Short mmCIF file of C-alpha atoms (C1' of nucleotides) in Angstrom, two decimals:
data_model
loop_
_atom_site.label_atom_id
_atom_site.label_comp_id
_atom_site.label_asym_id
_atom_site.label_seq_id
_atom_site.Cartn_x
_atom_site.Cartn_y
_atom_site.Cartn_z
CA UNK A 1 0.00 0.00 0.00
CA UNK A 2 2.10 2.84 -1.21
CA UNK A 3 1.38 5.80 -3.40
CA UNK A 4 2.70 5.94 -6.94
CA UNK A 5 5.85 7.99 -7.25
CA UNK A 6 4.12 9.83 -10.06
CA UNK A 7 2.42 11.90 -7.37
CA UNK A 8 5.74 13.22 -6.15
CA UNK A 9 6.84 13.95 -9.69
CA UNK A 10 3.60 15.74 -10.48
CA UNK A 11 3.73 17.92 -7.38
CA UNK A 12 7.29 19.08 -8.02
CA UNK A 13 6.65 19.57 -11.73
CA UNK A 14 3.54 21.65 -11.13
CA UNK A 15 5.48 23.87 -8.76
CA UNK A 16 8.31 24.18 -11.25
CA UNK A 17 5.87 25.25 -13.94
CA UNK A 18 4.63 27.99 -11.67
CA UNK A 19 8.12 29.17 -10.83
CA UNK A 20 9.23 29.11 -14.47
CA UNK A 21 6.44 31.49 -15.49
CA UNK A 22 3.49 31.21 -17.80
CA UNK A 23 5.00 29.93 -21.03
CA UNK A 24 4.73 26.28 -22.06
CA UNK A 25 7.64 24.06 -21.04
CA UNK A 26 8.54 20.87 -22.85
CA UNK A 27 8.42 17.51 -21.23
CA UNK A 28 12.13 16.95 -21.72
CA UNK A 29 13.11 20.06 -19.79
CA UNK A 30 10.79 19.19 -16.95
CA UNK A 31 12.24 15.69 -16.76
CA UNK A 32 15.84 16.78 -16.82
CA UNK A 33 15.19 19.30 -14.08
CA UNK A 34 14.81 16.40 -11.64
CA UNK A 35 16.57 13.61 -13.52
CA UNK A 36 13.38 11.69 -14.26
CA UNK A 37 12.66 9.33 -17.17
CA UNK A 38 11.01 11.71 -19.61
CA UNK A 39 8.73 9.19 -21.29
CA UNK A 40 7.22 8.08 -18.02
CA UNK A 41 6.89 11.62 -16.73
CA UNK A 42 5.03 12.42 -19.92
CA UNK A 43 2.58 9.70 -19.08
CA UNK A 44 1.89 11.26 -15.70
CA UNK A 45 1.55 14.76 -17.12
CA UNK A 46 -1.05 13.50 -19.57
CA UNK A 47 -3.17 12.46 -16.63
CA UNK A 48 -2.85 15.95 -15.22
CA UNK A 49 -4.08 17.28 -18.55
CA UNK A 50 -7.10 14.98 -18.43
CA UNK A 51 -7.81 16.16 -14.91
CA UNK A 52 -7.79 19.76 -16.08
CA UNK A 53 -4.74 20.83 -14.09
CA UNK A 54 -2.49 21.32 -17.13
CA UNK A 55 -2.93 22.33 -20.75
CA UNK A 56 -0.72 20.91 -23.44
CA UNK A 57 0.27 22.55 -26.70
CA UNK A 58 1.82 20.45 -29.45
CA UNK A 59 4.42 21.66 -31.88
CA UNK A 60 8.02 22.64 -31.76
CA UNK A 61 7.59 25.37 -29.14
CA UNK A 62 4.89 23.45 -27.33
CA UNK A 63 4.83 21.91 -23.91
CA UNK A 64 2.79 21.96 -20.74
CA UNK A 65 1.52 24.90 -18.74
CA UNK A 66 -0.68 25.34 -15.74
CA UNK A 67 -4.40 25.47 -16.42
CA UNK A 68 -5.19 27.09 -13.08
CA UNK A 69 -3.48 29.27 -10.53
CA UNK A 70 -1.68 27.23 -7.89
CA UNK A 71 -3.98 28.76 -5.29
CA UNK A 72 -6.78 26.76 -6.90
CA UNK A 73 -4.95 23.42 -7.04
CA UNK A 74 -5.19 21.31 -3.91
CA UNK A 75 -3.05 18.33 -3.05
CA UNK A 76 -6.16 16.19 -3.36
CA UNK A 77 -6.58 17.31 -6.95
CA UNK A 78 -3.08 16.10 -7.80
CA UNK A 79 -3.39 12.81 -5.94
CA UNK A 80 -6.72 12.01 -7.55
CA UNK A 81 -5.42 12.98 -10.99
CA UNK A 82 -2.55 10.52 -10.73
CA UNK A 83 -4.00 7.75 -8.62
CA UNK A 84 -7.55 7.86 -9.90
CA UNK A 85 -10.09 6.71 -7.38
CA UNK A 86 -8.38 7.04 -4.01
CA UNK A 87 -10.27 4.56 -1.89
CA UNK A 88 -7.74 2.85 0.32
CA UNK A 89 -10.18 0.48 2.00
CA UNK A 90 -12.52 -1.33 -0.34
CA UNK A 91 -15.28 -3.14 1.48
CA UNK A 92 -16.09 -6.43 -0.23
CA UNK A 93 -19.02 -7.13 2.08
CA UNK A 94 -17.61 -10.37 3.40
CA UNK A 95 -20.15 -10.10 6.21
CA UNK A 96 -22.70 -11.36 3.67
CA UNK A 97 -20.60 -14.37 2.58
CA UNK A 98 -19.93 -17.74 4.13
CA UNK A 99 -21.87 -19.22 7.00
CA UNK A 100 -22.63 -15.90 8.62
CA UNK A 101 -24.12 -14.64 5.41
CA UNK A 102 -26.31 -17.72 5.18
CA UNK A 103 -27.56 -17.46 8.73
CA UNK A 104 -27.93 -13.74 9.28
CA UNK A 105 -30.54 -11.83 7.30
CA UNK A 106 -29.39 -9.50 4.57
CA UNK A 107 -28.11 -6.35 6.28
CA UNK A 108 -29.73 -3.03 5.57
CA UNK A 109 -27.30 -0.77 7.39
CA UNK A 110 -23.82 -0.08 6.05
CA UNK A 111 -21.00 -2.25 7.33
CA UNK A 112 -19.67 -0.75 10.59
CA UNK A 113 -16.14 -1.77 9.68
CA UNK A 114 -16.41 0.09 6.42
CA UNK A 115 -17.88 3.13 8.11
CA UNK A 116 -15.00 3.34 10.56
CA UNK A 117 -12.36 2.99 7.87
CA UNK A 118 -14.04 5.50 5.57
CA UNK A 119 -14.21 7.94 8.45
CA UNK A 120 -10.45 7.83 8.77
CA UNK A 121 -9.94 8.18 5.05
CA UNK A 122 -12.15 11.23 4.95
CA UNK A 123 -9.85 12.86 7.47
CA UNK A 124 -6.97 12.19 5.11
CA UNK A 125 -8.80 13.57 2.11
CA UNK A 126 -9.89 16.67 3.97
CA UNK A 127 -6.32 17.30 5.04
CA UNK A 128 -5.22 16.97 1.42
CA UNK A 129 -7.98 19.24 0.17
CA UNK A 130 -7.13 21.86 2.79
CA UNK A 131 -3.65 22.42 1.38
CA UNK A 132 -3.03 24.07 -1.97
CA UNK A 133 0.11 24.20 -4.04
CA UNK A 134 0.35 27.85 -3.08
CA UNK A 135 0.86 26.82 0.53
CA UNK A 136 3.74 24.57 -0.45
CA UNK A 137 5.12 27.26 -2.70
CA UNK A 138 5.11 29.70 0.23
CA UNK A 139 7.39 27.32 2.09
CA UNK A 140 9.63 26.92 -0.93
CA UNK A 141 10.11 30.67 -1.29
CA UNK A 142 11.80 30.83 2.07
CA UNK A 143 14.84 29.52 0.21
CA UNK A 144 15.23 31.76 -2.84
CA UNK A 145 18.29 29.88 -4.09
CA UNK A 146 16.06 26.90 -4.82
CA UNK A 147 13.54 28.83 -6.90
CA UNK A 148 16.41 30.54 -8.70
CA UNK A 149 17.85 27.14 -9.56
CA UNK A 150 14.50 26.10 -10.95
CA UNK A 151 14.32 29.12 -13.20
CA UNK A 152 17.91 28.63 -14.33
CA UNK A 153 17.42 25.01 -15.27
CA UNK A 154 14.04 25.31 -16.94
CA UNK A 155 13.81 28.65 -18.67
CA UNK B 1 -2.95 2.50 -4.27
CA UNK B 2 -5.36 0.30 -2.45
CA UNK B 3 -5.20 -1.46 0.87
CA UNK B 4 -4.75 -5.22 1.03
CA UNK B 5 -7.99 -7.07 1.52
CA UNK B 6 -6.30 -8.83 4.41
CA UNK B 7 -7.10 -5.75 6.48
CA UNK B 8 -10.81 -6.27 5.99
CA UNK B 9 -10.47 -9.95 6.80
CA UNK B 10 -8.46 -9.23 9.93
CA UNK B 11 -10.92 -6.67 11.24
CA UNK B 12 -13.93 -8.94 10.84
CA UNK B 13 -12.07 -11.95 12.20
CA UNK B 14 -10.89 -10.08 15.28
CA UNK B 15 -14.45 -8.99 15.98
CA UNK B 16 -15.70 -12.53 15.46
CA UNK B 17 -13.16 -13.85 17.94
CA UNK B 18 -14.43 -11.38 20.49
CA UNK B 19 -18.06 -12.32 19.87
CA UNK B 20 -17.32 -16.03 19.98
CA UNK B 21 -15.83 -15.77 23.47
CA UNK B 22 -12.41 -16.45 24.91
CA UNK B 23 -11.63 -19.93 23.68
CA UNK B 24 -9.27 -20.55 20.76
CA UNK B 25 -10.92 -20.89 17.38
CA UNK B 26 -9.37 -22.73 14.49
CA UNK B 27 -8.38 -21.06 11.27
CA UNK B 28 -10.79 -23.20 9.26
CA UNK B 29 -13.83 -22.09 11.22
CA UNK B 30 -12.84 -18.46 10.96
CA UNK B 31 -12.41 -18.78 7.22
CA UNK B 32 -15.70 -20.58 6.62
CA UNK B 33 -17.54 -17.98 8.64
CA UNK B 34 -16.95 -15.49 5.82
CA UNK B 35 -16.20 -17.84 2.92
CA UNK B 36 -12.53 -16.89 2.76
CA UNK B 37 -9.61 -19.01 1.50
CA UNK B 38 -8.39 -20.52 4.74
CA UNK B 39 -4.73 -20.85 3.82
CA UNK B 40 -4.45 -17.20 2.92
CA UNK B 41 -6.40 -16.08 5.95
CA UNK B 42 -3.96 -18.09 8.04
CA UNK B 43 -1.14 -16.03 6.57
CA UNK B 44 -2.82 -12.82 7.64
CA UNK B 45 -3.56 -14.10 11.12
CA UNK B 46 0.07 -15.02 11.57
CA UNK B 47 0.94 -11.39 11.04
CA UNK B 48 -1.53 -10.45 13.74
CA UNK B 49 0.24 -12.91 16.02
CA UNK B 50 3.60 -11.29 15.30
CA UNK B 51 2.07 -7.90 16.01
CA UNK B 52 0.89 -9.13 19.40
CA UNK B 53 -2.82 -8.83 18.67
CA UNK B 54 -3.48 -12.60 18.66
CA UNK B 55 -2.07 -15.65 20.38
CA UNK B 56 -1.96 -18.99 18.64
CA UNK B 57 -2.11 -22.41 20.24
CA UNK B 58 -1.16 -25.45 18.17
CA UNK B 59 -2.67 -28.86 18.56
CA UNK B 60 -5.95 -30.49 17.86
CA UNK B 61 -8.03 -28.11 19.98
CA UNK B 62 -5.84 -25.15 19.15
CA UNK B 63 -6.53 -22.01 17.20
CA UNK B 64 -6.32 -18.27 17.57
CA UNK B 65 -7.56 -16.06 20.35
CA UNK B 66 -7.35 -12.39 21.18
CA UNK B 67 -4.25 -11.30 23.02
CA UNK B 68 -5.84 -8.06 24.21
CA UNK B 69 -9.26 -6.72 24.93
CA UNK B 70 -10.84 -5.09 21.89
CA UNK B 71 -10.89 -1.80 23.78
CA UNK B 72 -7.12 -1.84 23.51
CA UNK B 73 -6.90 -2.63 19.80
CA UNK B 74 -7.10 0.36 17.50
CA UNK B 75 -7.74 0.30 13.79
CA UNK B 76 -4.22 1.57 13.30
CA UNK B 77 -2.85 -1.48 15.09
CA UNK B 78 -4.63 -3.79 12.67
CA UNK B 79 -3.67 -1.83 9.57
CA UNK B 80 -0.02 -1.67 10.59
CA UNK B 81 0.00 -5.36 11.49
CA UNK B 82 -1.17 -6.35 8.02
CA UNK B 83 0.33 -3.64 5.84
CA UNK B 84 3.55 -3.15 7.70
CA UNK B 85 4.95 0.35 7.40
CA UNK B 86 2.03 2.49 6.29
CA UNK B 87 3.71 5.40 4.57
CA UNK B 88 1.59 6.29 1.58
CA UNK B 89 3.86 9.03 0.27
CA UNK B 90 7.52 8.14 0.09
CA UNK B 91 9.72 11.14 -0.64
CA UNK B 92 12.59 10.17 -2.92
CA UNK B 93 14.18 13.62 -2.69
CA UNK B 94 14.02 14.30 -6.39
CA UNK B 95 14.64 17.94 -5.57
CA UNK B 96 18.29 16.96 -5.14
CA UNK B 97 18.53 15.18 -8.50
CA UNK B 98 18.90 16.41 -12.04
CA UNK B 99 19.86 19.91 -13.03
CA UNK B 100 18.19 21.54 -10.07
CA UNK B 101 20.13 19.33 -7.72
CA UNK B 102 23.35 20.29 -9.45
CA UNK B 103 22.70 24.02 -9.31
CA UNK B 104 20.99 24.48 -5.96
CA UNK B 105 22.98 23.86 -2.78
CA UNK B 106 22.18 20.78 -0.75
CA UNK B 107 19.02 21.55 1.20
CA UNK B 108 19.04 21.52 4.94
CA UNK B 109 15.32 21.87 5.59
CA UNK B 110 12.91 19.02 4.92
CA UNK B 111 11.17 18.92 1.56
CA UNK B 112 8.03 21.12 1.76
CA UNK B 113 6.17 18.74 -0.52
CA UNK B 114 6.93 15.89 1.81
CA UNK B 115 5.92 17.89 4.85
CA UNK B 116 2.54 18.70 3.36
CA UNK B 117 1.84 15.10 2.38
CA UNK B 118 2.97 13.72 5.71
CA UNK B 119 0.72 16.21 7.46
CA UNK B 120 -2.28 14.74 5.67
CA UNK B 121 -1.21 11.19 6.40
CA UNK B 122 -0.87 11.97 10.07
CA UNK B 123 -4.50 13.05 10.07
CA UNK B 124 -5.39 9.64 8.66
CA UNK B 125 -3.31 7.76 11.18
CA UNK B 126 -4.71 9.75 14.06
CA UNK B 127 -8.23 9.00 12.90
CA UNK B 128 -7.35 5.33 12.75
CA UNK B 129 -5.74 5.37 16.16
CA UNK B 130 -8.73 7.17 17.65
CA UNK B 131 -11.07 4.27 16.88
CA UNK B 132 -10.88 0.94 18.65
CA UNK B 133 -12.47 -2.36 17.77
CA UNK B 134 -14.78 -1.79 20.72
CA UNK B 135 -16.26 1.21 18.96
CA UNK B 136 -17.00 -0.87 15.88
CA UNK B 137 -18.35 -3.64 18.06
CA UNK B 138 -20.74 -1.18 19.68
CA UNK B 139 -22.20 -0.46 16.27
CA UNK B 140 -22.44 -4.14 15.47
CA UNK B 141 -24.39 -4.89 18.64
CA UNK B 142 -27.22 -2.70 17.45
CA UNK B 143 -28.19 -5.69 15.30
CA UNK B 144 -28.20 -8.70 17.66
CA UNK B 145 -29.15 -11.13 14.89
CA UNK B 146 -25.73 -10.57 13.34
CA UNK B 147 -23.80 -11.33 16.50
CA UNK B 148 -26.03 -14.33 17.09
CA UNK B 149 -25.19 -15.59 13.62
CA UNK B 150 -21.50 -15.22 14.40
CA UNK B 151 -21.80 -17.30 17.57
CA UNK B 152 -23.85 -19.91 15.75
CA UNK B 153 -21.39 -20.32 12.92
CA UNK B 154 -18.19 -20.26 14.94
CA UNK B 155 -18.82 -21.92 18.27
"C1'" DG C 1 -9.14 -51.57 36.84
"C1'" DG C 2 -5.40 -48.15 36.30
"C1'" DC C 3 -1.26 -46.55 34.01
"C1'" DT C 4 1.88 -46.17 30.18
"C1'" DT C 5 2.74 -45.84 25.41
"C1'" DA C 6 2.16 -45.51 20.63
"C1'" DC C 7 -0.83 -43.71 17.11
"C1'" DT C 8 -3.84 -40.62 14.73
"C1'" DA C 9 -5.99 -36.49 13.60
"C1'" DC C 10 -5.86 -31.78 13.65
"C1'" DT C 11 -3.53 -27.36 14.34
"C1'" DC C 12 -0.15 -23.59 13.11
"C1'" DG C 13 3.94 -22.07 10.35
"C1'" DG C 14 6.74 -21.15 6.61
"C1'" DA C 15 8.20 -22.14 1.79
"C1'" DT C 16 6.49 -22.15 -2.95
"C1'" DA C 17 3.68 -20.65 -7.59
"C1'" DC C 18 0.45 -17.24 -9.86
"C1'" DT C 19 -1.83 -12.61 -10.95
"C1'" DG C 20 -2.47 -7.77 -11.46
"C1'" DC C 21 -0.65 -3.26 -11.00
"C1'" DT C 22 3.14 -0.07 -11.00
"C1'" DT C 23 7.02 1.20 -13.61
"C1'" DG C 24 9.52 1.87 -17.79
"C1'" DT C 25 10.08 2.25 -22.91
"C1'" DC C 26 8.98 2.86 -27.67
"C1'" DC C 27 7.03 4.66 -31.94
"C1'" DG C 28 3.39 7.35 -34.53
"C1'" DA C 29 0.22 11.72 -35.35
"C1'" DG C 30 0.22 16.55 -35.36
"C1'" DT C 31 1.99 21.25 -35.26
"C1'" DT C 32 5.11 25.07 -35.66
"C1'" DC C 33 9.06 27.13 -37.47
"C1'" DA C 34 12.55 27.97 -40.98
"C1'" DG C 35 14.34 28.26 -45.44
"C1'" DG C 36 14.00 28.43 -50.35
"C1'" DG C 37 11.62 29.63 -54.54
"C1'" DG C 38 8.47 32.33 -57.21
"C1'" DG C 39 5.79 36.54 -58.23
"C1'" DC D 1 10.87 43.08 -51.53
"C1'" DC D 2 6.87 40.19 -50.19
"C1'" DC D 3 4.27 35.94 -50.28
"C1'" DC D 4 3.71 30.99 -50.73
"C1'" DC D 5 5.20 26.34 -50.37
"C1'" DT D 6 7.85 22.50 -48.92
"C1'" DG D 7 10.57 20.32 -45.63
"C1'" DA D 8 12.29 19.16 -41.14
"C1'" DA D 9 12.52 19.09 -36.31
"C1'" DC D 10 10.22 18.95 -32.21
"C1'" DT D 11 6.12 18.21 -29.43
"C1'" DC D 12 2.35 15.42 -27.35
"C1'" DG D 13 -0.31 11.03 -27.25
"C1'" DG D 14 -1.23 6.38 -26.88
"C1'" DA D 15 0.31 1.49 -27.49
"C1'" DC D 16 3.70 -2.05 -26.00
"C1'" DA D 17 7.13 -4.81 -22.42
"C1'" DA D 18 9.56 -5.68 -17.66
"C1'" DG D 19 9.62 -5.83 -12.47
"C1'" DC D 20 7.48 -6.20 -8.18
"C1'" DA D 21 4.10 -6.43 -4.53
"C1'" DG D 22 -0.24 -8.66 -3.50
"C1'" DT D 23 -2.75 -13.09 -3.93
"C1'" DA D 24 -3.34 -17.85 -3.53
"C1'" DT D 25 -1.84 -22.53 -2.48
"C1'" DC D 26 0.62 -26.45 -0.67
"C1'" DC D 27 3.18 -29.33 2.49
"C1'" DG D 28 5.90 -30.06 6.83
"C1'" DA D 29 6.57 -29.54 12.18
"C1'" DG D 30 4.34 -29.93 16.40
"C1'" DT D 31 0.73 -31.02 19.85
"C1'" DA D 32 -3.33 -32.92 22.17
"C1'" DG D 33 -6.52 -36.41 22.35
"C1'" DT D 34 -7.44 -41.38 21.97
"C1'" DA D 35 -7.17 -46.11 22.07
"C1'" DA D 36 -4.76 -50.21 22.78
"C1'" DG D 37 -1.60 -52.94 25.50
"C1'" DC D 38 0.62 -54.04 29.82
"C1'" DC D 39 1.04 -54.25 34.90
#
DNA sequence: GGCTTACTACTCGGATACTGCTTGTCCGAGTTCAGGGGG
DNA sequence: CCCCCTGAACTCGGACAAGCAGTATCCGAGTAGTAAGCC
């Protein structure tokens, strides 16, 4: 149970796109900025395009650029764009199978085990939705040499 | 990114062991109660034994029994017992790789991206740790026919 | 009849195959830019 | 000198393999109960 590393790549790349400015940046530049395999990063960025976080422009001067301001992009948006449906615990209703399922009547209420697990997951999702990329960016700007390095290696 | 179904099995099985009473219950009975593959369920229960949530007694009248009261078993205990280290987001420090890593000086502060993701995960873990099996059991007991079915199929 | 002993059946425990998802790679469709030729 | 056309290079986009964790299964080690044999 671990998150795809594409989430980490997407988060850093989105921030880099904001730091670099508004113009479109090619996939190769974004990959080399962090030493990532460009073809696989491209695959992740396409999912961000489908999710509406990025826009892509083909052609020789094309590339990816942010579709929204980073203030409007939450961590949950990025995680869901990469991971798809983020349901950690998937209830298979085993309470209705086997001998217990044969004896007990069909339940009408939701499974208490599921309810408890979903409750915890909602806390996680809310914590993700409460943080935007702008919040992370604010932390990054406390070290200007890092943002300068981003601009130098991308622009 | 989805949780192993062993977590669901473990949660229901732990509750069943509590409902059935104190005596040891064999792996086969626990599996048939929910129609699960017994050999694989056994593998999961062994992990609960290693985590100190269950005790196992070999022999012809042996089986598994709870090592603690359900009031002292949190959902986090069960998840960690099955899943091992539950770190969804694993920071690989890509900020230090590639061109940016070559230009920018080695960072001393923790990665802001990591900090934000870990903050959300801590909310999840706290929500898991705040709920015990006794809480789930309290919800289950609102339908006595279910607990009766458990006793009938296990004992 | 009571005790000892060997046997059997049943349990857990770890070692061994199989499946699906994550990761990684490749090639094709489309677009923009540049350069050359013609008017 | 300006416009058009052809070519090429670069971009995204989706289709195609490799590696690994989760899933499932099997067989062996160990123990308690049982039954037979002996005292």
